[in-house]
């Protein structure tokens, strides 16, 4: 299978698996595939290979859609499935705080490609929150933990990303987080 076919397959399956999900926008039903497209655009803009971009399209399916790792290996191969797994929370049965703590700790030991998917995911989330605030209303009440707890977690990820070798994706994360904090 050629690279463009891999990305197209990943986009189609991500759209199918997320078909009943929407973004956290007050009073507006924005299909979740908007987030998938945003992550794909960010990774593509930064020149990541197709298998990384495809994994970016699928980054939430293990956590949020009940898709198994084995199914991802079957459909997309181990390189894509491994990246999706590495970019996912390990144990959804844990409480939110413990899951997020472990996710941040795991970030520092992931491969650069998995770290890039995480950063692209967060950048698109930041852009969505900013857009929502400007177009649809205050999105922060939609988050159970609220603005301050979320921003502290994002700043922790920023500190971990700044410890990595310099890359324009990290710069974009830092810039977009600063824009988010101004909202």
Coordinates of C-alpha atoms in Angstrom, one line a residue:
X1 CA 0.0 0.0 0.0
X2 CA 1.4 3.4 -1.0
X3 CA 1.7 6.2 1.5
X4 CA -1.2 8.3 0.3
X5 CA -3.4 5.3 0.5
X6 CA -2.3 4.8 4.1
X7 CA -3.3 8.3 5.1
X8 CA -6.6 8.1 3.2
X9 CA -7.4 4.8 4.9
X10 CA -6.5 6.3 8.3
X11 CA -8.7 9.4 7.7
X12 CA -11.7 7.3 6.6
X13 CA -11.5 4.9 9.5
X14 CA -10.9 7.8 12.0
X15 CA -14.0 9.5 10.6
X16 CA -16.0 6.3 10.9
X17 CA -14.8 5.5 14.5
X18 CA -15.4 9.0 15.7
X19 CA -18.7 9.5 13.8
X20 CA -20.9 9.9 17.0
X21 CA -18.5 12.2 18.8
X22 CA -18.4 16.0 18.9
X23 CA -16.0 18.7 20.1
X24 CA -16.5 20.5 23.5
X25 CA -18.1 23.6 22.1
X26 CA -21.1 25.2 24.0
X27 CA -24.3 25.2 22.0
X28 CA -22.7 23.9 18.7
X29 CA -22.3 20.4 17.5
X30 CA -18.9 20.3 15.8
X31 CA -18.0 16.8 14.5
X32 CA -14.9 15.3 16.2
X33 CA -13.3 14.7 12.8
X34 CA -12.5 18.4 12.9
X35 CA -9.9 17.6 15.5
X36 CA -8.6 14.6 13.4
X37 CA -8.1 17.0 10.5
X38 CA -6.4 19.6 12.6
X39 CA -3.8 17.1 14.0
X40 CA -3.2 15.8 10.4
X41 CA -2.7 19.3 9.1
X42 CA -0.2 20.2 11.9
X43 CA 1.9 17.0 11.4
X44 CA 1.8 17.4 7.6
X45 CA 2.8 21.1 7.9
X46 CA 5.9 20.1 9.9
X47 CA 6.9 17.5 7.3
X48 CA 6.3 14.3 9.3
X49 CA 6.2 11.0 7.2
X50 CA 2.9 9.6 6.2
X51 CA 2.9 6.8 8.8
X52 CA 3.2 9.4 11.5
X53 CA 0.5 11.6 10.0
X54 CA -1.7 8.5 9.7
X55 CA -1.1 7.7 13.4
X56 CA -2.0 11.3 14.2
X57 CA -5.3 10.8 12.4
X58 CA -6.0 7.8 14.6
X59 CA -4.4 9.1 17.9
X60 CA -7.7 8.9 19.9
X61 CA -9.3 5.7 18.7
X62 CA -7.8 3.4 21.3
X63 CA -8.8 5.8 24.1
X64 CA -12.2 7.0 22.9
X65 CA -13.6 4.5 20.4
X66 CA -13.1 1.0 21.7
X67 CA -10.7 0.1 18.9
X68 CA -8.1 -2.4 19.9
X69 CA -4.4 -2.3 19.3
X70 CA -4.7 -5.6 17.4
X71 CA -7.3 -4.0 15.1
X72 CA -4.9 -1.1 14.3
X73 CA -2.1 -3.6 13.5
X74 CA -4.4 -5.5 11.2
X75 CA -5.6 -2.4 9.3
X76 CA -2.5 -0.1 9.4
X77 CA 0.5 -2.2 10.4
X78 CA 2.7 -2.2 13.6
X79 CA 4.5 1.2 12.9
X80 CA 1.2 3.1 12.9
X81 CA -0.4 1.0 15.7
X82 CA 2.7 1.4 17.9
X83 CA 2.6 5.2 17.5
X84 CA -1.1 5.4 18.3
X85 CA -0.5 3.3 21.4
X86 CA 2.4 5.5 22.5
X87 CA 0.4 8.6 22.0
X88 CA -2.6 7.2 24.1
X89 CA -3.2 7.1 27.8
X90 CA -2.2 3.7 29.1
X91 CA -5.1 2.9 31.5
X92 CA -8.5 4.6 31.2
X93 CA -9.7 2.8 34.4
X94 CA -7.5 5.1 36.5
X95 CA -8.8 8.5 37.8
X96 CA -8.3 11.6 35.6
X97 CA -5.5 13.0 37.7
X98 CA -3.5 9.8 37.8
X99 CA -4.0 9.2 34.1
X100 CA -2.8 12.7 33.2
X101 CA 0.2 12.4 35.6
X102 CA 1.2 9.1 33.9
X103 CA 0.7 10.5 30.5
X104 CA 3.0 13.5 31.2
X105 CA 5.6 11.2 32.7
X106 CA 5.4 8.9 29.7
X107 CA 5.8 11.8 27.3
X108 CA 9.5 12.2 28.2
X109 CA 10.3 8.7 27.2
X110 CA 8.3 8.3 24.0
X111 CA 9.8 8.3 20.6
X112 CA 10.1 11.8 18.9
X113 CA 7.3 10.7 16.5
X114 CA 4.9 9.9 19.4
X115 CA 5.9 13.1 21.1
X116 CA 5.1 15.0 17.9
X117 CA 1.6 13.4 17.8
X118 CA 1.0 14.5 21.4
X119 CA 2.2 18.1 20.7
X120 CA 0.1 18.3 17.5
X121 CA -2.9 17.0 19.4
X122 CA -2.5 19.6 22.1
X123 CA -1.9 22.4 19.5
X124 CA -5.1 21.6 17.8
X125 CA -7.0 21.4 21.1
X126 CA -5.6 24.9 22.0
X127 CA -6.6 26.3 18.6
X128 CA -10.1 24.8 19.1
X129 CA -10.5 26.4 22.5
X130 CA -9.4 29.8 21.2
X131 CA -11.7 29.5 18.2
X132 CA -14.6 28.4 20.4
X133 CA -14.0 31.4 22.7
X134 CA -14.0 33.8 19.8
X135 CA -16.9 32.2 17.8
X136 CA -19.2 30.2 20.1
X137 CA -18.7 31.2 23.7
X138 CA -16.6 30.3 26.7
X139 CA -15.5 26.6 26.4
X140 CA -13.9 26.3 29.8
X141 CA -17.0 25.3 31.7
X142 CA -17.2 22.3 29.3
X143 CA -14.0 20.9 31.0
X144 CA -14.7 19.1 34.3
X145 CA -11.4 20.2 35.8
X146 CA -11.6 23.9 34.7
X147 CA -9.2 26.3 33.1
X148 CA -6.5 26.5 35.8
X149 CA -6.0 22.8 36.2
X150 CA -5.9 22.3 32.4
X151 CA -3.4 25.2 31.9
X152 CA -1.1 23.8 34.6
X153 CA -1.0 20.5 32.8
X154 CA -0.3 22.2 29.5
X155 CA 2.5 24.2 31.0
X156 CA 4.0 21.0 32.5
X157 CA 4.0 19.5 29.0
X158 CA 5.6 22.7 27.7
X159 CA 8.5 22.3 30.2
X160 CA 9.0 18.7 29.1
X161 CA 8.9 19.7 25.4
X162 CA 11.4 22.4 25.9
X163 CA 13.8 19.8 27.2
X164 CA 13.8 18.1 23.8
X165 CA 16.0 19.1 20.9
X166 CA 14.7 22.3 19.2
X167 CA 12.0 21.8 16.6
X168 CA 9.4 24.2 14.9
X169 CA 6.6 22.0 16.3
X170 CA 7.8 22.7 19.8
X171 CA 7.9 26.4 19.0
X172 CA 4.3 26.2 17.7
X173 CA 3.2 24.5 20.9
X174 CA 4.8 27.2 23.0
X175 CA 3.3 30.0 20.9
X176 CA -0.2 28.5 20.7
X177 CA -0.2 27.8 24.5
X178 CA 0.7 31.5 25.1
X179 CA -2.3 32.5 22.9
X180 CA -4.5 30.1 24.8
X181 CA -3.5 31.6 28.1
X182 CA -4.5 35.0 26.9
X183 CA -8.1 33.8 26.2

